[in-house]
XYZ file of C-alpha atoms in Angstrom:
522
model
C 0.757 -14.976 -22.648
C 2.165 -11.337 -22.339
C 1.968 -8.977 -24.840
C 2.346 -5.007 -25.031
C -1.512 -3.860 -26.339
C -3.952 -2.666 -24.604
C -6.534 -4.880 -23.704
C -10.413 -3.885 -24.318
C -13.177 -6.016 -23.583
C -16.450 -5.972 -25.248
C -16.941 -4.927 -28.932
C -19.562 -2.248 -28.986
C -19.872 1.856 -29.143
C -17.177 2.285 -25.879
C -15.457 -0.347 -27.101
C -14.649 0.443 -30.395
C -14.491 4.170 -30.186
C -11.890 3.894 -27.316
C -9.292 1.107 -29.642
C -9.649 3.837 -32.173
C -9.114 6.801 -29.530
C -5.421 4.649 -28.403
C -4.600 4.120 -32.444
C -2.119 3.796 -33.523
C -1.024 2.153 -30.095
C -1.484 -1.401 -30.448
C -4.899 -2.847 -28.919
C -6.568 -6.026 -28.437
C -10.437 -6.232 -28.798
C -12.237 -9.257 -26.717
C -15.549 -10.003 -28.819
C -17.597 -12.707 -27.675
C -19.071 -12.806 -32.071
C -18.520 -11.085 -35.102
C -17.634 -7.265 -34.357
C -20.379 -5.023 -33.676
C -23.213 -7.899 -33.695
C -24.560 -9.301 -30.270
C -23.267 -5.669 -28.739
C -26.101 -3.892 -27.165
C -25.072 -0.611 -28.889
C -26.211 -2.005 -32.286
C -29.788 -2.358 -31.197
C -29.561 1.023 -29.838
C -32.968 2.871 -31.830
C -33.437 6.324 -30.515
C -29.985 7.708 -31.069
C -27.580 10.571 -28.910
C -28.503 13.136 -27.430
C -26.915 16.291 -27.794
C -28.119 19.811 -27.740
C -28.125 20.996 -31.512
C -30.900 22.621 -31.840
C -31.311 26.164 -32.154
C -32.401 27.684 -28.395
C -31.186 24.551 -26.974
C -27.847 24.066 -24.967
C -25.429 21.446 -23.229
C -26.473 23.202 -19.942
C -30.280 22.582 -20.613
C -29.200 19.389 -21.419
C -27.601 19.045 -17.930
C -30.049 20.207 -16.224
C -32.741 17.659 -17.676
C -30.300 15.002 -17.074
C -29.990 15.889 -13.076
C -33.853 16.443 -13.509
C -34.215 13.215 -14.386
C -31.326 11.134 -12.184
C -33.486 11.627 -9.187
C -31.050 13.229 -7.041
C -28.029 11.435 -7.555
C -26.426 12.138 -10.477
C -22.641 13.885 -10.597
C -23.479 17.757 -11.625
C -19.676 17.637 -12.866
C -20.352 14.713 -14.964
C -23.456 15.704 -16.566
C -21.694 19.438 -17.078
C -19.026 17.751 -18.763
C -20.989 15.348 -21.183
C -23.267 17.571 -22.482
C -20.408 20.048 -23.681
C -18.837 17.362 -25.425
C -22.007 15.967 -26.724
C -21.429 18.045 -30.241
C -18.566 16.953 -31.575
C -19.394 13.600 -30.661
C -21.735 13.628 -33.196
C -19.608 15.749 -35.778
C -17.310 13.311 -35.659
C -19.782 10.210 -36.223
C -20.850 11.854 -39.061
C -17.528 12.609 -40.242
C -17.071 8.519 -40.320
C -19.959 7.783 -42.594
C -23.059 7.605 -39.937
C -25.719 8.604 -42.288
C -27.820 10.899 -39.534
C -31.463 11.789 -40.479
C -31.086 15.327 -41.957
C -33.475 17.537 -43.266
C -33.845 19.141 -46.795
C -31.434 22.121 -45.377
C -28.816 19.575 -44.407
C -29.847 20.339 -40.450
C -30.033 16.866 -37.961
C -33.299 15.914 -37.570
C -34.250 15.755 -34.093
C -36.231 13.602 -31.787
C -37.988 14.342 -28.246
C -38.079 11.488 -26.025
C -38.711 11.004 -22.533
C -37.696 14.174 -19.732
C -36.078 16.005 -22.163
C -36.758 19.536 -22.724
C -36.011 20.142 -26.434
C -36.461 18.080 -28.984
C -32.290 16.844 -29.021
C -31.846 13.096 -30.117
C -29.900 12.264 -33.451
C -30.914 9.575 -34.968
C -30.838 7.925 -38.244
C -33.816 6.400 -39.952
C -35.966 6.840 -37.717
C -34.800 3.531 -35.274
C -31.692 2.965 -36.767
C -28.676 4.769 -35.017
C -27.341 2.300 -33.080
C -27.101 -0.274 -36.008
C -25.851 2.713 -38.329
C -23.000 3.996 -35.752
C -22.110 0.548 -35.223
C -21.205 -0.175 -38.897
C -19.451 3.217 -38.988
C -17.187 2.249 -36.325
C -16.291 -1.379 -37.296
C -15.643 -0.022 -40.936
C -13.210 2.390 -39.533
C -12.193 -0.604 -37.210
C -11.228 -2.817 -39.807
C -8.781 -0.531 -42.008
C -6.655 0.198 -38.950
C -3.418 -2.110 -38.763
C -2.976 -1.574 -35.099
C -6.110 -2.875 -33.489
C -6.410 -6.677 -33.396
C -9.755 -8.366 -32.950
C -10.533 -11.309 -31.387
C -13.765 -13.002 -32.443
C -15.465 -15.593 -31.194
C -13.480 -15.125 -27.287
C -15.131 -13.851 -24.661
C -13.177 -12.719 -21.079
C -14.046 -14.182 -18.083
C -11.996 -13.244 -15.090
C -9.399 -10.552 -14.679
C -6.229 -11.430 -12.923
C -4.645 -9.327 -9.753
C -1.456 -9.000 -8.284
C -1.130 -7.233 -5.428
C -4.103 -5.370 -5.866
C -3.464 -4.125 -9.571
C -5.186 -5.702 -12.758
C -2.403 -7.473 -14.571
C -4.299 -9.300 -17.150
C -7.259 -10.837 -18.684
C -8.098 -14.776 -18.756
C -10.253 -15.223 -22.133
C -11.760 -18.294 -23.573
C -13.892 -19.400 -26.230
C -17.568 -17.835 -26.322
C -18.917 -20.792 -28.837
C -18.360 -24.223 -27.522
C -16.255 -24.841 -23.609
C -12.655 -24.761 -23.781
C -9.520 -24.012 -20.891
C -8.822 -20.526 -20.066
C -5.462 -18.660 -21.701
C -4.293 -15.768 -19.396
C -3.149 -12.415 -21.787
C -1.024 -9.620 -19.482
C -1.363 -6.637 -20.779
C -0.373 -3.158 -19.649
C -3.947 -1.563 -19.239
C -7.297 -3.359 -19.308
C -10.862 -1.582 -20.349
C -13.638 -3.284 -19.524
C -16.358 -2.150 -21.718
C -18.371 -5.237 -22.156
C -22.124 -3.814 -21.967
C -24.568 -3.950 -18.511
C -26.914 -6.500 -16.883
C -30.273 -6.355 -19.053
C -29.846 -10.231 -19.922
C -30.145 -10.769 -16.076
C -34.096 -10.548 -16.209
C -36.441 -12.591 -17.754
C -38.097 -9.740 -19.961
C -35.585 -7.682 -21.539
C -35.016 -5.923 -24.568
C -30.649 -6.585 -24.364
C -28.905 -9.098 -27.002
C -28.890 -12.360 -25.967
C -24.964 -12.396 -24.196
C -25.474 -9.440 -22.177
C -25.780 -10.874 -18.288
C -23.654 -8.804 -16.018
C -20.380 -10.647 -16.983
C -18.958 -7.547 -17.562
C -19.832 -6.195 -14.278
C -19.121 -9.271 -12.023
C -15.863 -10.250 -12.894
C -14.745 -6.527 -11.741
C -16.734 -7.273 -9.006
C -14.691 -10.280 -8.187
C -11.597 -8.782 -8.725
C -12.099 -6.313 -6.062
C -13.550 -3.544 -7.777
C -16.293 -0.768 -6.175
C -19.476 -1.375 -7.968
C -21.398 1.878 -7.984
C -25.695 2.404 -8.058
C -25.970 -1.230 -8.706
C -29.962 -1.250 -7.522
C -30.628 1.393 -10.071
C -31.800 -1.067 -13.478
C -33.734 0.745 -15.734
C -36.908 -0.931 -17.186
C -38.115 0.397 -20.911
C -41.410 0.838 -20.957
C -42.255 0.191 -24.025
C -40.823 -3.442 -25.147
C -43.481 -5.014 -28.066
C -44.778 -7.843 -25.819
C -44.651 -10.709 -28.494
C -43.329 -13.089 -26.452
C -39.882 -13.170 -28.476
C -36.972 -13.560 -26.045
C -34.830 -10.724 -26.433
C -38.039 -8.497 -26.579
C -38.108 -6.124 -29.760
C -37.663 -2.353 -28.659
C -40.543 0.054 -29.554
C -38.455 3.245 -29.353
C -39.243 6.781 -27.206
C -38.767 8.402 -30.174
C -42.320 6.894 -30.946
C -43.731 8.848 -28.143
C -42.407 11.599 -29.246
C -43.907 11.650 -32.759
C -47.136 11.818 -31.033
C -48.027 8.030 -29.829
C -50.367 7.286 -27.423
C -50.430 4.680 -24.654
C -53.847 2.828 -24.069
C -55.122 -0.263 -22.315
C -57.203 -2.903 -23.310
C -60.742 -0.093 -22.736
C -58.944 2.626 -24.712
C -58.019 4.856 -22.182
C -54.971 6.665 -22.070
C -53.701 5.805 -18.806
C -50.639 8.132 -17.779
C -52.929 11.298 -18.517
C -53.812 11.209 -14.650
C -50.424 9.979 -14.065
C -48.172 12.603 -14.884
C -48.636 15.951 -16.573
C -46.009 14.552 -19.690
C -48.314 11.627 -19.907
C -46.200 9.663 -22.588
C -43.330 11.335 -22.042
C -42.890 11.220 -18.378
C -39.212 10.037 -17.051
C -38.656 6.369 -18.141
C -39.468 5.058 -14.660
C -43.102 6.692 -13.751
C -43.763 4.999 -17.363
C -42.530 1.871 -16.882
C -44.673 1.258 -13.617
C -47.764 2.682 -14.814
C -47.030 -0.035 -17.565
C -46.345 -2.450 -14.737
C -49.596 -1.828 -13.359
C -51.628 -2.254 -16.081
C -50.115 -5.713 -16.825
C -50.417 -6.895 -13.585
C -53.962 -6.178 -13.298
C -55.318 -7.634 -17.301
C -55.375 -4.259 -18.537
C -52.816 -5.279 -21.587
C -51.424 -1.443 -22.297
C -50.433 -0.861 -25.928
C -48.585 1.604 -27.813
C -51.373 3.553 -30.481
C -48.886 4.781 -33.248
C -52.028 5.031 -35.492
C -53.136 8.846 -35.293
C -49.490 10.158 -35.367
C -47.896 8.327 -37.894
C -50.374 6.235 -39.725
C -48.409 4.440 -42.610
C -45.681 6.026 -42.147
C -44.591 3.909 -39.076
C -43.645 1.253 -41.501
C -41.512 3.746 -43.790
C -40.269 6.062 -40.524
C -39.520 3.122 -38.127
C -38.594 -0.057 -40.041
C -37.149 -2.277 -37.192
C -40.195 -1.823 -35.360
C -42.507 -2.789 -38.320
C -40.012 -5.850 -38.786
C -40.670 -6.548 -35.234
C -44.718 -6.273 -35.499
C -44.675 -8.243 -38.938
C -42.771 -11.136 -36.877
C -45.514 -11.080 -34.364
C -48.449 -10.715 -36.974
C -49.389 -6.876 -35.663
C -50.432 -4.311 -38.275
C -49.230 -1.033 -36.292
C -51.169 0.935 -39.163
C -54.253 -0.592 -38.145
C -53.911 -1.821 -34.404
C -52.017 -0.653 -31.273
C -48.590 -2.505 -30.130
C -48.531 -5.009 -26.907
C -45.945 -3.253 -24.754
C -44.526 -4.658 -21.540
C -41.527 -2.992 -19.086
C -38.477 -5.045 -20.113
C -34.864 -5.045 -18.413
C -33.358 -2.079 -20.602
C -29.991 -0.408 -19.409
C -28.026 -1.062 -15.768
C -27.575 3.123 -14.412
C -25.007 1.076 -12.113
C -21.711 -0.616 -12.778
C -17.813 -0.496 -12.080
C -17.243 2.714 -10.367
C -14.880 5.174 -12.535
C -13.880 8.515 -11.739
C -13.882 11.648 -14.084
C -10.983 9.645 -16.490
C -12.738 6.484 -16.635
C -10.455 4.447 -13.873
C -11.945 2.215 -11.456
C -11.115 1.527 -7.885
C -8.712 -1.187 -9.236
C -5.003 0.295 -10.469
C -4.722 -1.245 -14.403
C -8.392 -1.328 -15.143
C -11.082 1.143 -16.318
C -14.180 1.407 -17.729
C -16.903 2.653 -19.800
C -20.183 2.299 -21.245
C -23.025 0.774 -19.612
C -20.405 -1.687 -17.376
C -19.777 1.698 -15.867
C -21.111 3.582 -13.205
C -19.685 7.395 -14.116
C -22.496 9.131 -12.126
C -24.223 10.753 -15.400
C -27.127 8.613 -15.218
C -28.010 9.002 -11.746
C -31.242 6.663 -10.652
C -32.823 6.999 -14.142
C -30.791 7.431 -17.116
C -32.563 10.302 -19.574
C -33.360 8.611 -22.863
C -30.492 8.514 -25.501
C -27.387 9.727 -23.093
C -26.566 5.878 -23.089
C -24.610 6.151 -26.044
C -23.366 10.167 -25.688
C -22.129 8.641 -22.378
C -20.125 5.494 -24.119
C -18.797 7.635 -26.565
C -17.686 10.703 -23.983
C -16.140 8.285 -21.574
C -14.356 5.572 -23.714
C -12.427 9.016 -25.173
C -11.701 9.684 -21.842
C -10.828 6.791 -20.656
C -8.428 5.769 -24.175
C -6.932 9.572 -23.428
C -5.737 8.367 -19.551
C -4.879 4.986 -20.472
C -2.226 6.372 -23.442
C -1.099 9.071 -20.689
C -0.514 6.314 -18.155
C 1.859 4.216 -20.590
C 3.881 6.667 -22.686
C 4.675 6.131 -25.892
C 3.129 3.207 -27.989
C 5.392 0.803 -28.768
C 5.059 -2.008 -32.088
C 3.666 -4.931 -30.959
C 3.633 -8.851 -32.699
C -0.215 -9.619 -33.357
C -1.493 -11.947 -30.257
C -1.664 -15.803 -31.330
C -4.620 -17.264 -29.153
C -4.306 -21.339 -28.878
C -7.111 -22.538 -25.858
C -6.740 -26.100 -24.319
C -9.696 -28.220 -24.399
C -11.861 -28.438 -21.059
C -13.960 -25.776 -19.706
C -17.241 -25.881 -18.247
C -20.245 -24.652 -20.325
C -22.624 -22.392 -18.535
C -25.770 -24.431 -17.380
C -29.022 -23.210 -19.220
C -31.340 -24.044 -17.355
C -29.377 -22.384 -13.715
C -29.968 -19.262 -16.210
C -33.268 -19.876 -16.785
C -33.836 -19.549 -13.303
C -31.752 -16.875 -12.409
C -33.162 -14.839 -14.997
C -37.266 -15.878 -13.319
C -35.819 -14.997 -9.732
C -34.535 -11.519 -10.570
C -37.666 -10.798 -12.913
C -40.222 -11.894 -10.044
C -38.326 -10.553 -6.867
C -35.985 -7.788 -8.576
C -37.903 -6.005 -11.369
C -39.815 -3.287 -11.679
C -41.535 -3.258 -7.995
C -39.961 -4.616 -5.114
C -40.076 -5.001 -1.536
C -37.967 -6.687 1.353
C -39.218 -9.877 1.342
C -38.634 -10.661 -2.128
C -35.233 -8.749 -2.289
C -34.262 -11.625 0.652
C -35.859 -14.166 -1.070
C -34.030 -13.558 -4.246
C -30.134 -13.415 -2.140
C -31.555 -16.570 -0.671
C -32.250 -17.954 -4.034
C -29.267 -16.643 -6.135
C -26.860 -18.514 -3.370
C -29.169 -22.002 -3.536
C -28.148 -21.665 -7.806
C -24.873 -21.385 -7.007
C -24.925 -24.300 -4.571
C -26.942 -26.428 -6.646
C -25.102 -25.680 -10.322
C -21.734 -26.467 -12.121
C -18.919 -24.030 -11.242
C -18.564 -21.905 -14.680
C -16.727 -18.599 -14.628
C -19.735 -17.314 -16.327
C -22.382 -17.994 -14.067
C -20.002 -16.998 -11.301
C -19.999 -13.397 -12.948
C -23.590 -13.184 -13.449
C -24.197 -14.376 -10.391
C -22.250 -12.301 -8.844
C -23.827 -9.037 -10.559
C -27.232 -10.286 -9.727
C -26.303 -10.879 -5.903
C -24.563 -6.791 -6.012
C -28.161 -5.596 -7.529
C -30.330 -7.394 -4.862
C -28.118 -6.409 -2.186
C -27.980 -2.834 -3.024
C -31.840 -2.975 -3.607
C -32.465 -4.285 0.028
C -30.154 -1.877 1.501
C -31.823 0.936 -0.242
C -34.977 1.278 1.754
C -36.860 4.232 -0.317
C -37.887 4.776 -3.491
C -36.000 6.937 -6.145
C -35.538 6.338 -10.200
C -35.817 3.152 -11.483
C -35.314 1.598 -7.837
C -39.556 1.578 -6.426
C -39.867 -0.184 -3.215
C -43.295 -1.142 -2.286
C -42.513 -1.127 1.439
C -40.434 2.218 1.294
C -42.653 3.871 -1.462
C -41.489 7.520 -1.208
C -38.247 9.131 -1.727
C -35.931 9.521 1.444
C -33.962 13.135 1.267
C -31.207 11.194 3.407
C -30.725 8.893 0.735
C -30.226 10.864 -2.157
C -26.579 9.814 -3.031
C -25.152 7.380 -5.235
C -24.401 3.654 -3.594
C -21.158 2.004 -3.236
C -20.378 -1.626 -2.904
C -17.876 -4.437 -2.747
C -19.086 -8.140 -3.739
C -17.747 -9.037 -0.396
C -20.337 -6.625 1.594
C -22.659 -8.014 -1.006
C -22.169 -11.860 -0.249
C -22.448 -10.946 3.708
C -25.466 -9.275 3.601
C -26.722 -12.842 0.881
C -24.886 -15.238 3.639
C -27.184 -13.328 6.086
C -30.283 -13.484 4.049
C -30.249 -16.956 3.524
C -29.675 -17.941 7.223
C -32.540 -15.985 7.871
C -34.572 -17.564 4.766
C -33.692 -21.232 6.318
C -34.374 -20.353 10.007
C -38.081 -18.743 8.698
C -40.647 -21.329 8.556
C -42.549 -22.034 4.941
């Protein structure tokens, strides 16, 4: 099926905000559910980051960004991300987001993690990603030229002669045949690879699809070994994990284990607030060895966790915790994929027709540790720049007829339980610590699932993201952001630049490992 709109996969903050960038050209919105659920941006908590605080400014904000990429991020990128970060958030708040303001009508700001000024907007406390989210879809809805489909979900992109052409979509509910849609300009901004790992705090759908059907296409993935691990996901055994935000941290809470002692004090002189990654392992650590750490939210906020923070009351009533009267489970969960698609400055990948943005894309802001809260500021920058080069690129809009979808019957439904065990293999040989042997073990094991399951487009893609991240994990043989090797421990200087990587590269270096795996005796 051909039609005229612009194509956008994936319905959350990139999404949305780049379909209402290209109005009043006609667009097409892939959502796998109803728009703006099941989209990572809507369980955002902390908020965006922007400098607007008084003393504070977008080159401080760039700076603690670099500070806290480890070496790798784009200075040009950061530079230009942090200027725009303002009017960003004027113009959420021109759209309804109700941002936490104080009696003088000023944004109430929070401090998280590596940043130098207190400089995250947020909106009841844990709320901004739900709030900007309903802001956006209610804008969404009342514009005649953006179509959504609900209820599809996109799982390969079509090529000819090296140029994205088109997107072949199915159903996301039940199996069904695959229609092809050609369209003049495809952006894939379906969310990152969370979902991948056993432990993570990403909605349920979020696997890499996104990521590995560019992959397969042909596209340059970009810092795919860099996965960022929260540190702080409420260990209640829930599947997502609930999110205890930063912005927790920096109201004051403490970290303890299971004798009461603060352990990052001798870790790091920002104790709590250290970058996301020193955190996260010190976390790691405790866990591994019985120490259960817990978040203390009980000397800074008392009761007024409940009022300040309601989704992560919700979360602790689910699990039967009183945060007013006992300290939070935590445990490092899966969070947000630094790597992705490769785009330039404008958003375009390595593939002529297709671009990208949001956490599917690698822009080179994030560097090997995002800073807390540019996640969003990023999605929003980029899908702007990104709708901007795609309406450049086509000239004038044109009307177009509203797309009828009608799917055969057939398909093959994704096997659970070959997810299962994709998702133990990258949590036990891919997560927060890692070393050679269990980066090979895990190639070795991601080809035996493919072997051993039902060909589904789906589990091809998140296969296919999970084989890119081991791969560029083995091949990075130091330590540096959210990528800790226990057998290359310290940062190499030689390696401080971003990675690049085909799937092809990728699926030598697996063909290779598991050769080796079945040639090495038990």
């Amino acid at each position: 099926m051909r039609t005229g709109r612009v194509i956008i996969i994936g319905a959350g903050l990139g999404a949305l905000s780049a379909a209402l960038r290209l109005a009043p050209r006609p667009v097409l919105v892939i959502s796998p559910e109803r728009l703006g659920s099941g989209a990572s941006s809507a369980w955002a908590q902390g908020g965006v980051a922007a400098a607007m605080a008084a003393g504070d400014t977008p080159q401080a904000h760039a700076r603690d960004t670099i500070r806290a990429g480890a070496g790798t991020v784009d200075p040009e990128v950061a530079d230009l991300v942090t200027q725009l970060a303002r009017e960003h958030i004027v113009d959420l708040t021109r759209m309804g987001t109700p941002f936490d303001r104080d009696s003088e009508g000023r944004y109430v700001l929070s401090r998280e993690a590596a940043h130098s000024f207190p400089r995250v907007v947020r909106v009841m406390g844990d709320q901004a990603g739900r709030e900007i989210m309903q802001a956006l879809v209610e804008t969404v809805r009342h514009e005649e030229t953006i179509q959504v489909a609900e209820g599809v979900i996109a799982s390969g992109l079509a090529v000819e002669n090296g140029r994205i052409t088109g997107v072949w979509v199915e159903r996301a509910e039940r199996p069904s045949g695959r229609v092809l849609l050609s369209g003049p300009a495809v952006l894939l901004a379906g969310g990152g690879s969370g979902g991948l790992y056993a432990v993570t705090t990403n909605p349920p759908r979020i696997r890499g699809q996104g990521i590995g059907m560019a992959a397969r296409a042909g596209a340059v993935i970009a810092d795919a070994e860099f996965v960022q691990f929260h540190p702080t996901a409420i260990a209640s055994g829930e599947d997502p994990a609930p999110l205890a935000t930063e912005a927790l941290r920096g109201e004051g809470a403490t970290l303890v284990n299971a004798a009461g002692e603060r352990f990052m004090l001798p870790i790091h002189p920002d104790a709590e607030l250290a970058p996301r990654d020193i955190v996260a392992r010190a976390i790691f650590a405790e866990t591994q060895v019985g120490r259960r750490p817990m978040l203390d939210t009980r000397a800074a906020l008392g009761a007024e966790v409940v009022k300040r923070f309601p989704a992560v009351a919700e979360a602790c009533a689910r699990a039967g915790i009183d945060p007013v009267k006992e300290p939070i489970p935590v445990a490092a969960a899966a969070h947000y994929h630094m790597g992705g698609v490769e785009t330039d400055i404008h958003g375009r990948s390595s593939l002529p027709g297709l671009w990208a943005c949001g956490e599917a894309a690698s822009t080179g802001l994030h560097g090997a540790n995002r800073l807390a809260s540019n996640g969003l500021l990023e999605a929003l920058v980029f899908a702007r720049l990104a709708a901007d080069d795609i309406a450049s690129t086509l000239g004038p809009a044109t009307d177009e007829p509203a797309v009828q979808l009608d799917f055969p019957e057939g398909g093959q439904a994704v096997d659970p339980a070959a997810v299962a065990r994709l998702r133990r293999v990258m949590t036990d040989h891919v997560g927060v610590v890692r070393d050679g042997d269990g980066l090979s073990k895990a190639l070795a094991e991601i080809a035996r699932i493919e072997a051993e399951s039902e060909p589904s487009e789906n589990l091809s893609n998140m296969l296919a993201t999970a084989t890119l991240i081991a791969a560029a994990a083995l091949m990075r043989q130091e330590s540096r952001g959210g990528h800790y090797r226990s057998d290359y421990p310290e940062a190499d200087p030689k390696q401080a630049h971003r990675s690049r990587l085909t799937l092809r590269d990728a699926l030598a270096l697996r063909r290779k490992e598991t050769t080796h795996a079945a040639r090495t005796p038990a």
